[in-house]
């Protein structure tokens, strides 16, 4: 359910931005109070980062092959032959559904080693972009 909402928000965000940018460009996008940036953009930023991460993880999903004795640390079950799994950049492997559930709770780190799945710089960049766009739409907010 969260994934569908996040994808819907991402789609609406992209569509509205395209229309908005086609109609006009705000005069000064960078003169906003930093506390307003944080307040307005953080929620949407999390949803957009979640959508991006789920899309990226979908590409990294594959059927598990037997031969490795591995357990999913989220559900503690053994990874079985043909189970759909996802491998993170840190090389840890999880059931697809388990990792997606982990991400649905806006946990952007590996469940095992806590390595960040998304860099702080990328989150900050997305937050600035989203907040700037929102404030351009609602300049009197």
mmCIF file of C-alpha atoms in Angstrom, residues 7-74:
data_model
loop_
_atom_site.group_PDB
_atom_site.id
_atom_site.type_symbol
_atom_site.label_atom_id
_atom_site.label_comp_id
_atom_site.label_asym_id
_atom_site.label_seq_id
_atom_site.Cartn_x
_atom_site.Cartn_y
_atom_site.Cartn_z
ATOM 1 C CA UNK A 7 4.537 5.752 -6.713
ATOM 2 C CA UNK A 8 1.388 7.847 -7.067
ATOM 3 C CA UNK A 9 2.999 10.782 -5.294
ATOM 4 C CA UNK A 10 6.102 10.421 -7.448
ATOM 5 C CA UNK A 11 4.016 10.348 -10.637
ATOM 6 C CA UNK A 12 1.957 13.381 -9.588
ATOM 7 C CA UNK A 13 5.110 15.189 -8.544
ATOM 8 C CA UNK A 14 6.766 14.581 -11.917
ATOM 9 C CA UNK A 15 3.670 15.538 -13.901
ATOM 10 C CA UNK A 16 3.010 18.723 -11.976
ATOM 11 C CA UNK A 17 6.657 19.726 -12.180
ATOM 12 C CA UNK A 18 6.682 19.281 -15.942
ATOM 13 C CA UNK A 19 3.594 21.474 -16.314
ATOM 14 C CA UNK A 20 4.878 24.050 -13.856
ATOM 15 C CA UNK A 21 8.293 24.313 -15.468
ATOM 16 C CA UNK A 22 6.701 24.603 -18.888
ATOM 17 C CA UNK A 23 4.486 27.512 -17.794
ATOM 18 C CA UNK A 24 6.984 29.554 -15.798
ATOM 19 C CA UNK A 25 10.257 29.461 -13.933
ATOM 20 C CA UNK A 26 10.357 30.952 -10.422
ATOM 21 C CA UNK A 27 12.542 34.058 -10.104
ATOM 22 C CA UNK A 28 14.541 33.125 -7.031
ATOM 23 C CA UNK A 29 14.430 29.504 -5.915
ATOM 24 C CA UNK A 30 17.305 29.645 -3.440
ATOM 25 C CA UNK A 31 16.269 32.411 -1.014
ATOM 26 C CA UNK A 32 14.156 30.239 1.273
ATOM 27 C CA UNK A 33 14.594 29.830 4.993
ATOM 28 C CA UNK A 34 16.438 26.563 5.733
ATOM 29 C CA UNK A 35 13.982 25.565 8.480
ATOM 30 C CA UNK A 36 11.137 25.899 5.988
ATOM 31 C CA UNK A 37 13.101 23.677 3.596
ATOM 32 C CA UNK A 38 13.326 20.968 6.243
ATOM 33 C CA UNK A 39 9.697 21.194 7.331
ATOM 34 C CA UNK A 40 8.087 21.154 3.901
ATOM 35 C CA UNK A 41 10.321 18.744 2.023
ATOM 36 C CA UNK A 42 11.120 15.951 4.453
ATOM 37 C CA UNK A 43 7.930 13.892 4.096
ATOM 38 C CA UNK A 44 7.764 13.985 0.323
ATOM 39 C CA UNK A 45 11.498 13.454 0.116
ATOM 40 C CA UNK A 46 11.190 10.199 2.049
ATOM 41 C CA UNK A 47 8.447 8.968 -0.277
ATOM 42 C CA UNK A 48 10.410 9.892 -3.397
ATOM 43 C CA UNK A 49 13.593 8.265 -2.092
ATOM 44 C CA UNK A 50 11.540 5.166 -1.191
ATOM 45 C CA UNK A 51 10.135 4.986 -4.750
ATOM 46 C CA UNK A 52 13.582 5.385 -6.240
ATOM 47 C CA UNK A 53 15.053 2.721 -3.965
ATOM 48 C CA UNK A 54 12.249 0.223 -4.653
ATOM 49 C CA UNK A 55 12.680 0.752 -8.394
ATOM 50 C CA UNK A 56 16.418 0.226 -8.084
ATOM 51 C CA UNK A 57 15.948 -2.873 -5.925
ATOM 52 C CA UNK A 58 13.490 -4.328 -8.427
ATOM 53 C CA UNK A 59 16.349 -4.400 -10.938
ATOM 54 C CA UNK A 60 18.538 -6.211 -8.398
ATOM 55 C CA UNK A 61 15.979 -8.939 -7.685
ATOM 56 C CA UNK A 62 16.652 -12.473 -8.881
ATOM 57 C CA UNK A 63 15.727 -16.096 -8.057
ATOM 58 C CA UNK A 64 18.023 -17.542 -5.387
ATOM 59 C CA UNK A 65 20.182 -20.499 -6.400
ATOM 60 C CA UNK A 66 20.992 -23.202 -3.924
ATOM 61 C CA UNK A 67 24.605 -23.710 -3.029
ATOM 62 C CA UNK A 68 24.921 -20.938 -0.509
ATOM 63 C CA UNK A 69 23.879 -21.499 3.064
ATOM 64 C CA UNK A 70 22.303 -18.131 3.790
ATOM 65 C CA UNK A 71 19.487 -16.918 5.985
ATOM 66 C CA UNK A 72 17.361 -13.819 5.616
ATOM 67 C CA UNK A 73 18.073 -11.788 8.758
ATOM 68 C CA UNK A 74 14.717 -10.014 8.508
#
